[in-house]
Amino acid sequence: ATVNYRVDRRSTLQQLIDSGPNGHSPDNRSLKTPRSNGVHSGPAATKLNWKTGVLVPCLLNIWGVIMFLRLGWVVGQAGIWLGTVIIIFANVVTTVTALSMCAICTNGEVKGGGVYFLISRALGPVFGGCIGILFFVAQAVATSLYIVGFGESIVDLMIELGVDAFTGDPTRINDIRVIGISTSVVLLLVALNGIGWYAKCQVGLLIVLVIAMISVF
């Protein structure tokens, strides 16, 4: 019987550095294991399409804490003109980033890994790894910002409804902390359950966000 081979694990950083211009490591044979024809091991990987993988996350980032809770604070601290300058600079950064990503995407097929795949293949594993770490830190900081904003919104709603602080703190800072920690645990459970749960939750959040914006009018 004929035997096919497949890659069971990803190449290490050193293997990517040592690989040739075609991106193939000379010791790729050590990464392959035999597999019989017609036999599939494990369930098929869940993939995101352009809606759940690109459109919905971008809309959630745009219609987020920065726009609804922090933009007014920025204008109050910096003034209308400096606040406008900050927004213009932010738009320039996002526009240049989007154009760069478009140029990179046209170089070839985008495989598993998304932005990490693009960065590592376009800039190399060394620079790609550095930028990937910065991207990870940025995502972690953004997550904490969104969680704090969510906790503040819940506390403001409790004050409006006349609900007392459940921690007994008159400043309600501890209420925000408890809500934030609970939200972090929920998000961790969603992430551990896989990308399918993540896609469903973000679509649900987008629906709630759109309904909230419509209710304002």
Coordinates of C-alpha atoms in Angstrom, one line a residue:
A1 CA 0.0 0.0 0.0
T2 CA 1.1 3.5 -0.7
V3 CA 2.0 5.7 2.2
N4 CA 1.6 9.5 2.4
Y5 CA 3.4 11.8 4.8
R6 CA 2.2 14.8 6.6
V7 CA 3.7 17.4 9.0
D8 CA 2.7 16.6 12.5
R9 CA 4.1 19.6 14.2
R10 CA 5.2 23.1 13.3
S11 CA 8.8 24.0 12.6
T12 CA 10.8 25.5 15.4
L13 CA 12.2 29.1 15.2
Q14 CA 15.7 27.7 14.6
Q15 CA 14.5 25.5 11.8
L16 CA 12.9 28.5 10.1
I17 CA 16.1 30.4 10.4
D18 CA 18.1 27.6 9.0
S19 CA 15.7 27.0 6.1
G20 CA 16.5 27.9 2.6
P21 CA 14.9 30.6 0.4
N22 CA 12.0 28.3 -0.4
G23 CA 11.1 28.0 3.3
H24 CA 11.9 24.3 3.4
S25 CA 14.0 23.0 6.2
P26 CA 16.7 20.4 5.1
D27 CA 15.6 18.1 7.9
N28 CA 11.9 18.1 7.1
R29 CA 11.9 14.3 7.0
S30 CA 12.2 14.3 10.8
L31 CA 8.9 16.2 11.0
K32 CA 6.9 13.7 8.9
T33 CA 5.1 10.6 10.0
P34 CA 3.4 8.1 7.7
R35 CA -0.3 8.1 7.2
S36 CA -2.3 5.6 5.2
N37 CA -4.5 6.8 2.3
G38 CA -8.1 7.6 3.3
V39 CA -7.3 7.7 7.0
H40 CA -7.8 11.0 8.9
S41 CA -6.6 11.4 12.4
G42 CA -8.6 13.7 14.7
P43 CA -11.4 16.1 13.8
A44 CA -11.1 18.7 11.1
A45 CA -9.8 22.1 12.3
T46 CA -12.4 24.9 12.6
K47 CA -11.6 27.8 10.3
L48 CA -12.9 31.3 10.3
N49 CA -14.2 33.0 7.1
W50 CA -13.8 36.6 6.2
K51 CA -16.9 37.5 8.2
T52 CA -16.1 35.9 11.5
G53 CA -12.4 36.2 11.2
V54 CA -12.0 39.7 9.8
L55 CA -15.2 41.8 9.7
V56 CA -16.7 41.0 13.1
P57 CA -13.4 41.5 15.1
C58 CA -12.7 44.8 13.3
L59 CA -16.2 46.1 14.0
L60 CA -15.9 45.1 17.7
N61 CA -12.6 46.9 17.9
I62 CA -13.9 50.0 16.3
W63 CA -17.2 50.1 18.3
G64 CA -15.5 49.5 21.6
V65 CA -14.5 51.1 24.8
I66 CA -12.2 53.7 23.2
M67 CA -15.1 55.1 21.1
F68 CA -17.9 55.1 23.6
L69 CA -16.1 55.7 27.0
R70 CA -12.6 57.0 26.4
L71 CA -13.0 59.3 23.4
G72 CA -14.9 61.9 25.4
W73 CA -12.3 61.7 28.2
V74 CA -9.5 62.3 25.7
V75 CA -11.3 65.4 24.3
G76 CA -11.8 66.7 27.8
Q77 CA -8.2 66.3 28.8
A78 CA -6.5 67.3 25.5
G79 CA -9.1 69.7 24.0
I80 CA -11.0 69.5 20.8
W81 CA -8.1 70.4 18.5
L82 CA -5.5 68.1 20.1
G83 CA -8.1 65.4 20.3
T84 CA -8.7 65.7 16.6
V85 CA -5.0 65.5 16.0
I86 CA -4.8 62.3 18.0
I87 CA -7.6 60.8 16.0
I88 CA -5.9 61.8 12.7
F89 CA -2.6 60.2 13.7
A90 CA -4.5 57.0 14.8
N91 CA -6.2 56.9 11.4
V92 CA -2.8 57.3 9.6
V93 CA -1.3 54.5 11.6
T94 CA -4.3 52.2 10.8
T95 CA -4.3 53.1 7.1
V96 CA -0.6 52.4 6.7
T97 CA -1.0 49.1 8.5
A98 CA -4.0 48.1 6.4
L99 CA -2.1 49.0 3.1
S100 CA 0.9 47.0 4.3
M101 CA -1.2 44.0 5.2
C102 CA -2.8 44.2 1.7
A103 CA 0.6 44.2 0.1
I104 CA 1.8 41.2 2.1
C105 CA -1.4 39.2 1.5
T106 CA -0.9 39.5 -2.3
N107 CA 2.4 37.7 -2.0
G108 CA 0.9 34.3 -1.7
E109 CA -1.7 32.2 0.0
V110 CA -2.4 33.0 3.7
K111 CA -2.4 29.7 5.6
G112 CA -3.1 28.9 9.3
G113 CA -1.8 31.4 11.8
G114 CA -3.4 34.6 10.3
V115 CA -1.3 37.7 11.1
Y116 CA 1.5 35.6 12.7
F117 CA 1.9 33.7 9.5
L118 CA 2.0 36.9 7.4
I119 CA 4.5 38.6 9.6
S120 CA 6.9 35.6 9.9
R121 CA 6.8 34.9 6.2
A122 CA 7.2 38.6 5.1
L123 CA 9.8 39.8 7.6
G124 CA 11.5 36.5 8.6
P125 CA 11.2 34.5 11.9
V126 CA 13.4 36.9 13.9
F127 CA 11.6 40.2 13.2
G128 CA 8.3 38.3 12.9
G129 CA 8.8 36.9 16.4
C130 CA 9.6 40.3 17.9
I131 CA 6.5 41.9 16.2
G132 CA 4.4 38.9 17.3
I133 CA 5.4 39.4 20.9
L134 CA 4.5 43.1 20.7
F135 CA 1.2 42.1 19.1
F136 CA 0.5 39.7 21.9
V137 CA 1.2 42.4 24.5
A138 CA -1.0 44.9 22.7
Q139 CA -3.8 42.4 22.7
A140 CA -3.4 41.7 26.4
V141 CA -3.4 45.4 27.2
A142 CA -6.5 46.0 25.0
T143 CA -8.3 43.1 26.7
S144 CA -7.6 44.6 30.2
L145 CA -8.8 48.0 28.9
Y146 CA -12.1 46.5 27.6
I147 CA -12.7 44.6 30.8
V148 CA -12.2 47.7 33.0
G149 CA -14.5 49.6 30.7
F150 CA -17.1 46.8 31.0
G151 CA -16.8 46.9 34.8
E152 CA -17.2 50.6 34.9
S153 CA -20.3 50.4 32.7
I154 CA -21.9 47.8 34.9
V155 CA -21.2 49.9 38.0
D156 CA -22.6 53.1 36.4
L157 CA -25.8 51.1 35.5
M158 CA -26.0 49.9 39.2
I159 CA -25.7 53.5 40.4
E160 CA -28.4 54.6 38.0
L161 CA -30.8 51.9 39.2
G162 CA -30.0 52.6 42.8
V163 CA -28.3 49.3 43.5
D164 CA -25.9 49.3 46.5
A165 CA -22.3 48.2 46.1
F166 CA -22.1 44.5 46.6
T167 CA -18.6 44.7 48.1
G168 CA -19.5 47.4 50.5
D169 CA -17.0 49.8 49.1
P170 CA -18.4 53.3 48.8
T171 CA -16.1 54.2 45.9
R172 CA -17.2 51.0 44.1
I173 CA -13.6 50.3 43.0
N174 CA -13.8 46.8 44.4
D175 CA -17.0 46.2 42.5
I176 CA -15.2 47.0 39.3
R177 CA -12.4 44.6 40.3
V178 CA -14.7 41.8 41.1
I179 CA -16.6 42.3 37.8
G180 CA -13.3 42.5 35.9
I181 CA -11.9 39.3 37.4
S182 CA -15.2 37.4 36.8
T183 CA -15.2 38.6 33.2
S184 CA -11.6 37.5 32.7
V185 CA -12.5 34.0 33.9
V186 CA -15.4 33.8 31.5
L187 CA -13.2 34.9 28.6
L188 CA -10.6 32.4 29.6
L189 CA -13.1 29.6 29.5
V190 CA -14.3 30.7 26.1
A191 CA -10.7 30.7 24.8
L192 CA -10.0 27.3 26.2
N193 CA -13.1 25.8 24.5
G194 CA -11.7 26.6 21.1
I195 CA -12.2 28.9 18.2
G196 CA -15.8 27.8 17.6
W197 CA -16.9 29.3 20.9
Y198 CA -14.9 32.4 20.2
A199 CA -16.6 33.0 16.8
K200 CA -20.1 32.4 18.3
C201 CA -19.5 34.7 21.2
Q202 CA -18.1 37.6 19.1
V203 CA -21.1 37.4 16.8
G204 CA -23.4 37.6 19.8
L205 CA -21.5 40.6 21.2
L206 CA -21.8 42.4 17.9
I207 CA -25.6 41.9 17.8
V208 CA -25.9 43.2 21.4
L209 CA -23.6 46.2 20.5
V210 CA -25.7 47.0 17.4
I211 CA -28.9 46.9 19.4
A212 CA -27.4 49.2 22.1
M213 CA -26.4 51.7 19.4
I214 CA -29.9 51.6 17.8
S215 CA -31.5 52.1 21.2
V216 CA -29.7 55.5 21.6
F217 CA -31.7 56.8 18.6

